[in-house]
Short mmCIF file of C-alpha atoms and ligand atoms in Angstrom, two decimals:
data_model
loop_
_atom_site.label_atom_id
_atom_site.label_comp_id
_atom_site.label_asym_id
_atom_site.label_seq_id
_atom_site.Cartn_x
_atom_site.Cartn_y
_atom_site.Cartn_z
CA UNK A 598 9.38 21.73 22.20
CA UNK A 599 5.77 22.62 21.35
CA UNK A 600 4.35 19.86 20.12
CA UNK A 601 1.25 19.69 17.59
CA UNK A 602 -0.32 16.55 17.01
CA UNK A 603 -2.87 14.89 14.16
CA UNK A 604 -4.39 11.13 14.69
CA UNK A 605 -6.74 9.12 12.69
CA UNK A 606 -7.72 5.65 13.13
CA UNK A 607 -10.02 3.93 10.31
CA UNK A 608 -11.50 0.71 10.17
CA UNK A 609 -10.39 -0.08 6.19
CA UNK A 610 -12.00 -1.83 3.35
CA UNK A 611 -11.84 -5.06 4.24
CA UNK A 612 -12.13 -5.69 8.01
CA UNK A 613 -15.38 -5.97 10.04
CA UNK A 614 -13.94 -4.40 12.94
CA UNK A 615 -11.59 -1.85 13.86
CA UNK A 616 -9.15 -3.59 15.91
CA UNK A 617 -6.50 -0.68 15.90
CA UNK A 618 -6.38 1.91 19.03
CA UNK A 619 -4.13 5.26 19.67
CA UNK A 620 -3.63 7.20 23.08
CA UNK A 621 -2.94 10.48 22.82
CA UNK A 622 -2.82 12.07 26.48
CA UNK A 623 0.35 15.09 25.94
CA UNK A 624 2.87 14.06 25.99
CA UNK A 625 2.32 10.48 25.52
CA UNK A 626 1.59 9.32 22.56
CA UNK A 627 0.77 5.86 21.08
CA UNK A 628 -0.36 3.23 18.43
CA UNK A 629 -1.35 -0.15 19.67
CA UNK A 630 -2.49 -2.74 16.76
CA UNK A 631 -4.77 -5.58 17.72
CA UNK A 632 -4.62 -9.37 17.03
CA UNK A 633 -6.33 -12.47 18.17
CA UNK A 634 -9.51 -12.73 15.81
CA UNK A 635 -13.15 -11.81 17.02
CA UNK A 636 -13.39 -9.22 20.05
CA UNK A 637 -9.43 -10.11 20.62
CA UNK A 638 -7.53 -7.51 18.53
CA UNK A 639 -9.74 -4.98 19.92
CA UNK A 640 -9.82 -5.98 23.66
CA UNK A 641 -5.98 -6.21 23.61
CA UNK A 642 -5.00 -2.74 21.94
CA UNK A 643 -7.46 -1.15 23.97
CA UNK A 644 -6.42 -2.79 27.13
CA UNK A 645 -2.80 -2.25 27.03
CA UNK A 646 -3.49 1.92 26.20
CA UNK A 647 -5.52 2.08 29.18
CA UNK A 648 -3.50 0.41 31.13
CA UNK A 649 -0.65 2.59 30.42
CA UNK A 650 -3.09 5.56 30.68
CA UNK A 651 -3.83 4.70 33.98
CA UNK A 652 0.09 4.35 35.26
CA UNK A 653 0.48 7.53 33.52
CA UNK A 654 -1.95 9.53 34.63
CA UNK A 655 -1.04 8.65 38.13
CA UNK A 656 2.26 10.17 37.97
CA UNK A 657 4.59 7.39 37.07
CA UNK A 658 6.39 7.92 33.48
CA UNK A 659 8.59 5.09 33.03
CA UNK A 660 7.14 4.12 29.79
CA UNK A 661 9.06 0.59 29.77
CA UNK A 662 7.54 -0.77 33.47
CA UNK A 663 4.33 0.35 31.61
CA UNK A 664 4.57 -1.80 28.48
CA UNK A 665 5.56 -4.46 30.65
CA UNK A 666 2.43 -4.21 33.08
CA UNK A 667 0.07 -3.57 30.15
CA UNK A 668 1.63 -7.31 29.33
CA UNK A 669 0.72 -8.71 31.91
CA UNK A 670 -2.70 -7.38 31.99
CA UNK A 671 -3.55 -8.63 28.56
CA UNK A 672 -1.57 -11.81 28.89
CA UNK A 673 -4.20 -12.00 32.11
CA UNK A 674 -7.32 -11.33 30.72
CA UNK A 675 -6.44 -13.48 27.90
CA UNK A 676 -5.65 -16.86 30.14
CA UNK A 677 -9.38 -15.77 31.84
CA UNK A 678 -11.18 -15.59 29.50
CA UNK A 679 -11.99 -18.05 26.65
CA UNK A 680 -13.29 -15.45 24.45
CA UNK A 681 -9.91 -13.79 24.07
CA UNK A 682 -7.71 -16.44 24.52
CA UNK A 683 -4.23 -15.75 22.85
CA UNK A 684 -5.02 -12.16 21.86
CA UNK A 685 -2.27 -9.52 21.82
CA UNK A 686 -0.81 -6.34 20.64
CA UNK A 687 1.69 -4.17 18.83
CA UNK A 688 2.33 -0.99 20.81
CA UNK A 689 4.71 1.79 19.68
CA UNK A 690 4.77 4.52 22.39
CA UNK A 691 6.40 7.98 22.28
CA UNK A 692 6.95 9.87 25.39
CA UNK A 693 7.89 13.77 24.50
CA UNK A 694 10.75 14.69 27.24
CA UNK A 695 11.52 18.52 26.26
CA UNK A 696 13.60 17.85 23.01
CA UNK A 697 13.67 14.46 23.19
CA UNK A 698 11.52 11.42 22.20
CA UNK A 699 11.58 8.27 24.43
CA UNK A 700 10.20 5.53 21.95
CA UNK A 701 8.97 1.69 23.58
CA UNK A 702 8.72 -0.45 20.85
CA UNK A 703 7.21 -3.71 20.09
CA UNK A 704 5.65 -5.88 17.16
CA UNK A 705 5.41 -4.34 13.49
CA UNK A 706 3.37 -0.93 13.99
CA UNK A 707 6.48 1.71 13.50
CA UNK A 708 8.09 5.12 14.38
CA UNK A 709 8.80 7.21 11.11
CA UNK A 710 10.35 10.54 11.26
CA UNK A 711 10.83 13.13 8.66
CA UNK A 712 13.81 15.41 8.90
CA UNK A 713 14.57 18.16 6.21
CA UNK A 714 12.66 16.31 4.00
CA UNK A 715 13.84 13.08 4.28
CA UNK A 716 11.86 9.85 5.45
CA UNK A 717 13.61 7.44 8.33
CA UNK A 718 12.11 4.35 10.03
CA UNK A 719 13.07 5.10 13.67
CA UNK A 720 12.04 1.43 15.31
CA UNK A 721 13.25 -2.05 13.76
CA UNK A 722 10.03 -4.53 12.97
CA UNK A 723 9.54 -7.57 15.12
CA UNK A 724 8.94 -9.57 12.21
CA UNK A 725 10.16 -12.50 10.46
CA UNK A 726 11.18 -10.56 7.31
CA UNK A 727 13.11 -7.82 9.45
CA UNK A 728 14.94 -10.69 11.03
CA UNK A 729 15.81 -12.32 6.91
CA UNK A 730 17.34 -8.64 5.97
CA UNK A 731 18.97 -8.47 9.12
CA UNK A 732 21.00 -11.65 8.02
CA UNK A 733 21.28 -10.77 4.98
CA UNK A 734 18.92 -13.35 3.40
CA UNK A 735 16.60 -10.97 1.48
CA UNK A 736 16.95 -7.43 0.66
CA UNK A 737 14.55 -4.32 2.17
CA UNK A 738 12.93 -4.33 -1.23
CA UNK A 739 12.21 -7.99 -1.30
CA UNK A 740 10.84 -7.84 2.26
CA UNK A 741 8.02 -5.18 1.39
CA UNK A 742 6.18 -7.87 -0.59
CA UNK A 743 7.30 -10.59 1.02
CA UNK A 744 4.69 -13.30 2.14
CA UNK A 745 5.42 -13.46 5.18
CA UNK A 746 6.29 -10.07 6.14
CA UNK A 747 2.83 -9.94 8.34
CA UNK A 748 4.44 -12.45 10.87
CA UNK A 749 5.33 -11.09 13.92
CA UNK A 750 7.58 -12.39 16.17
CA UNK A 751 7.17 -9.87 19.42
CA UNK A 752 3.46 -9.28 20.93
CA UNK A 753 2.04 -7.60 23.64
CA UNK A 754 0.47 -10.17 25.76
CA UNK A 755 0.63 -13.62 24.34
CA UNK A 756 3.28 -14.47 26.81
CA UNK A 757 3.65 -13.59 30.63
CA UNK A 758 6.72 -11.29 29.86
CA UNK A 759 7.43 -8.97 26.69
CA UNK A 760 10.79 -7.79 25.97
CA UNK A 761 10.46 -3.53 24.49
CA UNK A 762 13.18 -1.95 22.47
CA UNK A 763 13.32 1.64 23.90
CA UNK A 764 15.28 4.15 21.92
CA UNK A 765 15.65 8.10 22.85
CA UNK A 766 15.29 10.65 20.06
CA UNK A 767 16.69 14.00 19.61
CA UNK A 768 14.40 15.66 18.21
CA UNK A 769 14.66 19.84 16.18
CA UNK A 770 12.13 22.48 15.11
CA UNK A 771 10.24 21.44 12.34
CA UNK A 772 10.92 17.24 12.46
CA UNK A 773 8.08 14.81 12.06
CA UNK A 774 7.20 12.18 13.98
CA UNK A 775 4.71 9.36 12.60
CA UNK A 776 3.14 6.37 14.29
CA UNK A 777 1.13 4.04 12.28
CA UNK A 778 -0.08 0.51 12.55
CA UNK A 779 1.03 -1.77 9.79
CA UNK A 780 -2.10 -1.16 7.93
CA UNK A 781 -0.60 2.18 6.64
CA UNK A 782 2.91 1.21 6.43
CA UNK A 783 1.74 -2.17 4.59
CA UNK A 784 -0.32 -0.40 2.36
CA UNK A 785 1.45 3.10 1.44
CA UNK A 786 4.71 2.46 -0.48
CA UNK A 787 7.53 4.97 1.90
CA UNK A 788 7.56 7.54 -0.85
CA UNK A 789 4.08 8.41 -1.12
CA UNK A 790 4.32 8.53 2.91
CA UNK A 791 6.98 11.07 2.69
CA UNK A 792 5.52 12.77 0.02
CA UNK A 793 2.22 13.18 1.84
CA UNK A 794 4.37 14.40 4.78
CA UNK A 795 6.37 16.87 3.12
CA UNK A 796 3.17 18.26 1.23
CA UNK A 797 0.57 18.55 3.83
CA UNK A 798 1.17 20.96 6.67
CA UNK A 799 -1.81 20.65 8.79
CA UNK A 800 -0.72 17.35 10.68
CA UNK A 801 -4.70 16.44 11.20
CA UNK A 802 -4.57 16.76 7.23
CA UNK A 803 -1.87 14.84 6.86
CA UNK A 804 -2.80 12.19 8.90
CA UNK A 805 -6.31 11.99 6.43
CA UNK A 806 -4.33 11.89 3.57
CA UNK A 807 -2.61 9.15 4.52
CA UNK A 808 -5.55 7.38 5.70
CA UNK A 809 -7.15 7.87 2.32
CA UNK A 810 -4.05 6.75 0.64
CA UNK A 811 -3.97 3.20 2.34
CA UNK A 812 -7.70 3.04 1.57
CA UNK A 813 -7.43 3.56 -1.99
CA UNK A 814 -4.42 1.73 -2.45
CA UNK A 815 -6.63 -1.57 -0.66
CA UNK A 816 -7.20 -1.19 2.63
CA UNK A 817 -6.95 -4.42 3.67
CA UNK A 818 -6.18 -3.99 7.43
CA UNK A 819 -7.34 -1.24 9.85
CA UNK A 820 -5.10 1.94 9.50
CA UNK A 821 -3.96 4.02 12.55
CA UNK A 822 -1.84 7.36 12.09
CA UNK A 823 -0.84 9.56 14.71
CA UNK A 824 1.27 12.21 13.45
CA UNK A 825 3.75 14.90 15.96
CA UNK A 826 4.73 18.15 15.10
CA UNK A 827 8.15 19.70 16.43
CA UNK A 828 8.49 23.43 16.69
CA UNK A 829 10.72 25.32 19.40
CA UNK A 830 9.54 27.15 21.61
CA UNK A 831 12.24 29.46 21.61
CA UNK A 832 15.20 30.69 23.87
CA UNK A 833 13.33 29.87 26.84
CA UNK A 834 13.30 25.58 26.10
CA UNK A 835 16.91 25.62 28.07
CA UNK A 836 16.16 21.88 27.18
CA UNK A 837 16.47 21.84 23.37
CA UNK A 838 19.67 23.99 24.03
CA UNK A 839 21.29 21.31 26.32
CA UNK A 840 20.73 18.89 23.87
CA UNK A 841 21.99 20.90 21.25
CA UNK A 842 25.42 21.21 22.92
CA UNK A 843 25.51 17.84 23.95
CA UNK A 844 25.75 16.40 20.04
CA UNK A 845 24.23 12.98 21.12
CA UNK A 846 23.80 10.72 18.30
CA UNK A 847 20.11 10.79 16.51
CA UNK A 848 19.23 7.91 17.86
CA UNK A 849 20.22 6.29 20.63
CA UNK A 850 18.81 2.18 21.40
CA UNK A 851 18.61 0.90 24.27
CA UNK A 852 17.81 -2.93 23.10
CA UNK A 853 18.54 -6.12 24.92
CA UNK A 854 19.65 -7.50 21.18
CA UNK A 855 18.06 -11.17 21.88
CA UNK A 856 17.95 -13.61 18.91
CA UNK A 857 14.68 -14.40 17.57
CA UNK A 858 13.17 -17.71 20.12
CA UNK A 859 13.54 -20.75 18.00
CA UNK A 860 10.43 -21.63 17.02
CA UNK A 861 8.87 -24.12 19.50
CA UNK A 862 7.05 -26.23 16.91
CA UNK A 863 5.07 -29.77 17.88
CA UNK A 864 7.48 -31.95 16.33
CA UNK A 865 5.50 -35.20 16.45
CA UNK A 866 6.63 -37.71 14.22
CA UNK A 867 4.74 -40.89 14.70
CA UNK A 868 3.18 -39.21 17.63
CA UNK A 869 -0.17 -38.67 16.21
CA UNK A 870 -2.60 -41.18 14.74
CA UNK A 871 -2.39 -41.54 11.40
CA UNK A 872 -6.10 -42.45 10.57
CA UNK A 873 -6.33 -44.78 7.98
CA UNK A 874 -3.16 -47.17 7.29
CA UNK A 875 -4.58 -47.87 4.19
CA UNK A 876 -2.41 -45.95 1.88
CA UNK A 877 1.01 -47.39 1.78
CA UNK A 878 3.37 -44.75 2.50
CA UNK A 879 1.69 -44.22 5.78
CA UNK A 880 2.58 -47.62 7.20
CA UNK A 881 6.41 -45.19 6.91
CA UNK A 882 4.97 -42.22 9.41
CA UNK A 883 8.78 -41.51 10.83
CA UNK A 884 10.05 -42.99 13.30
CA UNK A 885 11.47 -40.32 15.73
CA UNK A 886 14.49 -38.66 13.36
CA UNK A 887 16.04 -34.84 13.78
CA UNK A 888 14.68 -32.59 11.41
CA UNK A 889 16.67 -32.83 8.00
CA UNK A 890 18.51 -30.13 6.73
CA UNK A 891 16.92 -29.35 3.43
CA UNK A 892 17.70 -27.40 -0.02
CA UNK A 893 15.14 -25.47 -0.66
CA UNK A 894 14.45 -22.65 -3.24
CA UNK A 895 15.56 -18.83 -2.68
CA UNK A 896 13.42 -17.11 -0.83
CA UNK A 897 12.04 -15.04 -4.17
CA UNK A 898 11.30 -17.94 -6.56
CA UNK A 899 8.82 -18.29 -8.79
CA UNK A 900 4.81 -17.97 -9.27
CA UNK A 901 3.85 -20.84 -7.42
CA UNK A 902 5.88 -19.66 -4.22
CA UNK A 903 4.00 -16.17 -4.59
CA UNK A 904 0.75 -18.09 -4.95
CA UNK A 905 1.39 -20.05 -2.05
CA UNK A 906 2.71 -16.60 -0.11
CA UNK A 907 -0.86 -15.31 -0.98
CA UNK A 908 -2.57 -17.80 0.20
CA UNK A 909 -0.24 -17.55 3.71
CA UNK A 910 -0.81 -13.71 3.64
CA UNK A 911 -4.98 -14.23 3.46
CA UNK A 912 -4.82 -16.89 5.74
CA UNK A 913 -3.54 -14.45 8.15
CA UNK A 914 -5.64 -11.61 7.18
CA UNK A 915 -8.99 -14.36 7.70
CA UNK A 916 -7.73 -15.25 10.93
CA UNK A 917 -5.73 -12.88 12.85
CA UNK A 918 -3.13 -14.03 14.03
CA UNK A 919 -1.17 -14.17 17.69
CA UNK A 920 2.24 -14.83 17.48
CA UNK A 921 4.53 -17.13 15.26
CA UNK A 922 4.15 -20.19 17.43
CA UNK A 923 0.19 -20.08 17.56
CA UNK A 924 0.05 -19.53 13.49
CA UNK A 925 3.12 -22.14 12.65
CA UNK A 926 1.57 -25.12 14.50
CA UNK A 927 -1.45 -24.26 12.20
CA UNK A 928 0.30 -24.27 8.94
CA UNK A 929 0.91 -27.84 6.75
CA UNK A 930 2.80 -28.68 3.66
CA UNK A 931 4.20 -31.20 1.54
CA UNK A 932 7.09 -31.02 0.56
CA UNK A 933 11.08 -33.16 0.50
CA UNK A 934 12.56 -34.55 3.14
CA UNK A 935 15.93 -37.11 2.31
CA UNK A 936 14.72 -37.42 -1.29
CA UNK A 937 10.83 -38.43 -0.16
CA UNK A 938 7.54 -36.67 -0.40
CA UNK A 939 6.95 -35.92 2.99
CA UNK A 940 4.35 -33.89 4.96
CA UNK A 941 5.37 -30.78 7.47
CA UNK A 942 3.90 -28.89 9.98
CA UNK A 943 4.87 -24.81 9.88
CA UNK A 944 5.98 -23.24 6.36
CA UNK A 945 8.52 -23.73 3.81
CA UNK A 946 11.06 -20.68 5.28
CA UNK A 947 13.82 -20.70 7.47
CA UNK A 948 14.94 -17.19 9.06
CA UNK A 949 18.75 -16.62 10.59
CA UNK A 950 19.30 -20.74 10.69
CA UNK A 951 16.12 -21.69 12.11
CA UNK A 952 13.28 -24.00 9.65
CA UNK A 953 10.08 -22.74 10.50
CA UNK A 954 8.85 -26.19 10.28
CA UNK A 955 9.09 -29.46 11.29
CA UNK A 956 9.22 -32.77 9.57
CA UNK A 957 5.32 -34.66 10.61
CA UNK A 958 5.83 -37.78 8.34
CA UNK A 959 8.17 -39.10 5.97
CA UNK A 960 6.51 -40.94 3.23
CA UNK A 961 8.11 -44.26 1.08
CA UNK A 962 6.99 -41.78 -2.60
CA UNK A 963 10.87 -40.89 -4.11
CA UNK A 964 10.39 -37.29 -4.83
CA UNK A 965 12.67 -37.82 -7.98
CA UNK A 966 9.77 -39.42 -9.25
CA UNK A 967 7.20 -36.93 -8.36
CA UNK A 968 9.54 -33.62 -9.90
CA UNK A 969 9.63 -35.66 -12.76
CA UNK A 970 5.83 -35.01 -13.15
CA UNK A 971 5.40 -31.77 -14.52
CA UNK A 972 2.76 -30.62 -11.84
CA UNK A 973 5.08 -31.37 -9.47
CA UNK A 974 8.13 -30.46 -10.47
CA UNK A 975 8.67 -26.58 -8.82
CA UNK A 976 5.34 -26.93 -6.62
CA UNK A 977 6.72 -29.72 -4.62
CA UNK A 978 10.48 -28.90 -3.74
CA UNK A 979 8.98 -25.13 -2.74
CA UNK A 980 6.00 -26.83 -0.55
CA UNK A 981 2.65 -27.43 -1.21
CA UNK A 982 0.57 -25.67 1.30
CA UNK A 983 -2.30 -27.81 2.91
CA UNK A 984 -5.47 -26.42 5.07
CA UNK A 985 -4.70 -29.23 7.53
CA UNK A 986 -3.27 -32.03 8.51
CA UNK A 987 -5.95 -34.45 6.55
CA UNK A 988 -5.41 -32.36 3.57
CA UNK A 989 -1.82 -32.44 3.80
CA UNK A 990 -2.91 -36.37 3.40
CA UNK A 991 -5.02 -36.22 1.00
CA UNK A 992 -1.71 -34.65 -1.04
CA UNK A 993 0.19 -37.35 -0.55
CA UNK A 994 -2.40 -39.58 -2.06
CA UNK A 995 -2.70 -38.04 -4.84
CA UNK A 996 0.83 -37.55 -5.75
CA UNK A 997 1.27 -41.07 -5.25
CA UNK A 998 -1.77 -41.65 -7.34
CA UNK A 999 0.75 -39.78 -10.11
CA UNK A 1000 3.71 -41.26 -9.79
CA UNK A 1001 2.27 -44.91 -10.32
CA UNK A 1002 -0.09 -43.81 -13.53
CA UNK A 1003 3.35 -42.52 -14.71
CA UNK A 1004 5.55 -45.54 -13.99
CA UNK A 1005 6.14 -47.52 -17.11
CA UNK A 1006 6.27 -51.35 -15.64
CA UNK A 1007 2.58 -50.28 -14.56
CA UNK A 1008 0.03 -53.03 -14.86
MG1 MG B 1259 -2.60 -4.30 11.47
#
């Protein structure tokens, strides 16, 4: 297969720096997005591309023992030195093999490829949402606005080891093969991606498009395209014609199918100091209790939950972030637990059986009485999101502040 290639990288509207990074060195090809805040992002993606650069260009092609090296190396660095401590990185990877694709996958940058027209996501999303439509708990639709659909739950170097999905595709004259960081993909709805596909047939123009299409629809992230080109190279590519006669299924994965890590949160009930025991309810700070299953709302409710979502979707966007773990222990709410107003650490979601929170402190405030205040009555059974654990506090207080202005015996 001849292969012809287009690849763009821009920084967006709203970012200071470009944290994004593509490789193209024929015929490897690849997208690595960035995370970990200041100088982070940008170390890692660039780190883990030329450390796979390096392995590649020194004769070894086994893309996997790559990814898993460029791991280390990041997950390295990072544990050396302060200034990128935690940082990591998507990578998406495509090695051409003749007429086949060899595609090492992981984190939320994707593989698209357009075939007689049509528009396919080749790799599966290492993200939270991915993991709700895989059980069924929200639909694909749902999950393109979702809140949380920036969480990632599989990084390049936040962890000594990295499990890669690795998938071979078959690949014919004239198919499409884009890589993008989540900044496109986020941004452009999939129509207008295959529309700009179909329409533009110089692949650096297409590429530029699409740039300019995630810019104008917000560019809120960094966007990274790097777009392949199929085209035979005739009777000679014996290659394409074994694979033709073989009839091997598109796609073929080659995924250890692990379920997502529960999420290791700092349950500490009691185990922190509670500041001031001035306030009643505090003098209740749990003793140690399992978490609670709780009802909570669908995962599509409502203005406050999107307003809350927003506010989880900037937060992210402020700080980078570098892995679900890392960003849950930084998250607060309050919000029900066995009929009380109680304060958690994480946020108010739970994804194939697993609460991505934990219960901090129960307080003594019936939440009966608190829903019965209008104010509170959808914002606190969805969770009120808190910037820490003193404002998760200072929540409290005031809701109990409510609830005994409204009681009637009141004196
Ligand atoms: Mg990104």
């Amino acid at each position: 297969m001849r292969v012809t290639v287009g690849a763009a990288t821009d920084i967006g509207q709203v970012r200071d720096g470009n944290e994004d990074s593509y490789l193209l060195l024929d015929p490897l090809y690849a997208v690595a997005d960035g995370m970990g805040g200041h100088l982070g992002g940008e170390v890692a993606s660039n780190l883990a591309l030329d450390t796979i650069r390096e392995r590649f260009e020194a004769g070894d092609r086994s893309l996997v023992d790559h990814v898993a090296l460029a791991n280390r190396v990041v997950f390295e660095r990072s544990q050396r030195d302060r200034d990128v401590r935690g940082m990591g990185t998507t990578l998406t990877a495509a090695l051409v093999e003749g007429a086949r694709v060899r595609l090492v996958h992981v984190g939320d940058s994707r593989a698209y490829l357009l075939r007689d027209g049509r528009l396919s996501i080749v790799t599966k999303d290492h993200t939270v949402v991915a993991k709700m439509v895989e059980e069924g708990e929200i639909s694909a639709a749902e999950a393109e606005t979702h809140p949380h659909r920036n969480i990632v739950t599989r990084v390049v170097g936040v962890e000594s080891t990295v499990e890669a999905d690795e998938e071979i595709l078959d690949v014919r004259d004239g198919d499409r093969l884009l890589l993008c960081s989540d900044g496109l993909s986020g941004m452009v709805p999939h129509d207008d991606i295959a529309e700009v596909l179909r329409t533009e047939r110089d692949p650096q123009a297409a590429v530029d498009a699409l740039v300019r299409a995630a810019n104008a629809a917000g560019g809120v992230d960094n966007i990274t395209a790097v777009l392949l080109e199929f085209a035979d190279d005739g009777p000679a590519d014996d290659r394409a014609a074994v694979a033709a006669t073989e009839g091997p299924p598109t796609v073929r994965r080659r995924t250890a199918e692990h379920p997502m890590a529960a999420p290791q949160l700092a349950a500490a009930p009691g185990g922190e100091p509670d500041g001031s025991a001035s306030a009643s309810w505090r003098a209740e700070a749990g003793a140690q209790r399992p978490l609670p299953s709780r009802s909570r709302p669908s995962a599509a409710s409502g203005a406050r939950r999107a307003v809350i979502g927003l506010g989880v979707t900037l937060a992210l966007f402020v700080l980078g972030f570098v892995g679900l773990r890392v960003y849950l222990d930084s998250q607060w709410y309050v919000g029900i637990s066995n009929g009380r107003v109680a304060i958690f650490r994480g946020v108010p979601t739970e994804v194939a059986g697993f609460e991505l929170n934990s219960l901090v402190v129960e307080t003594q405030i019936p939440a009966a009485e608190a829903t019965s205040l209008e104010i509170y009555r959808e914002t606190l059974p969805e969770g009120i999101t808190a910037t820490d654990r003193a404002d998760a506090e200072s929540i409290v207080d005031g809701i109990e502040r409510d609830v005994d202005q409204a009681r009637p015996d009141r004196t």
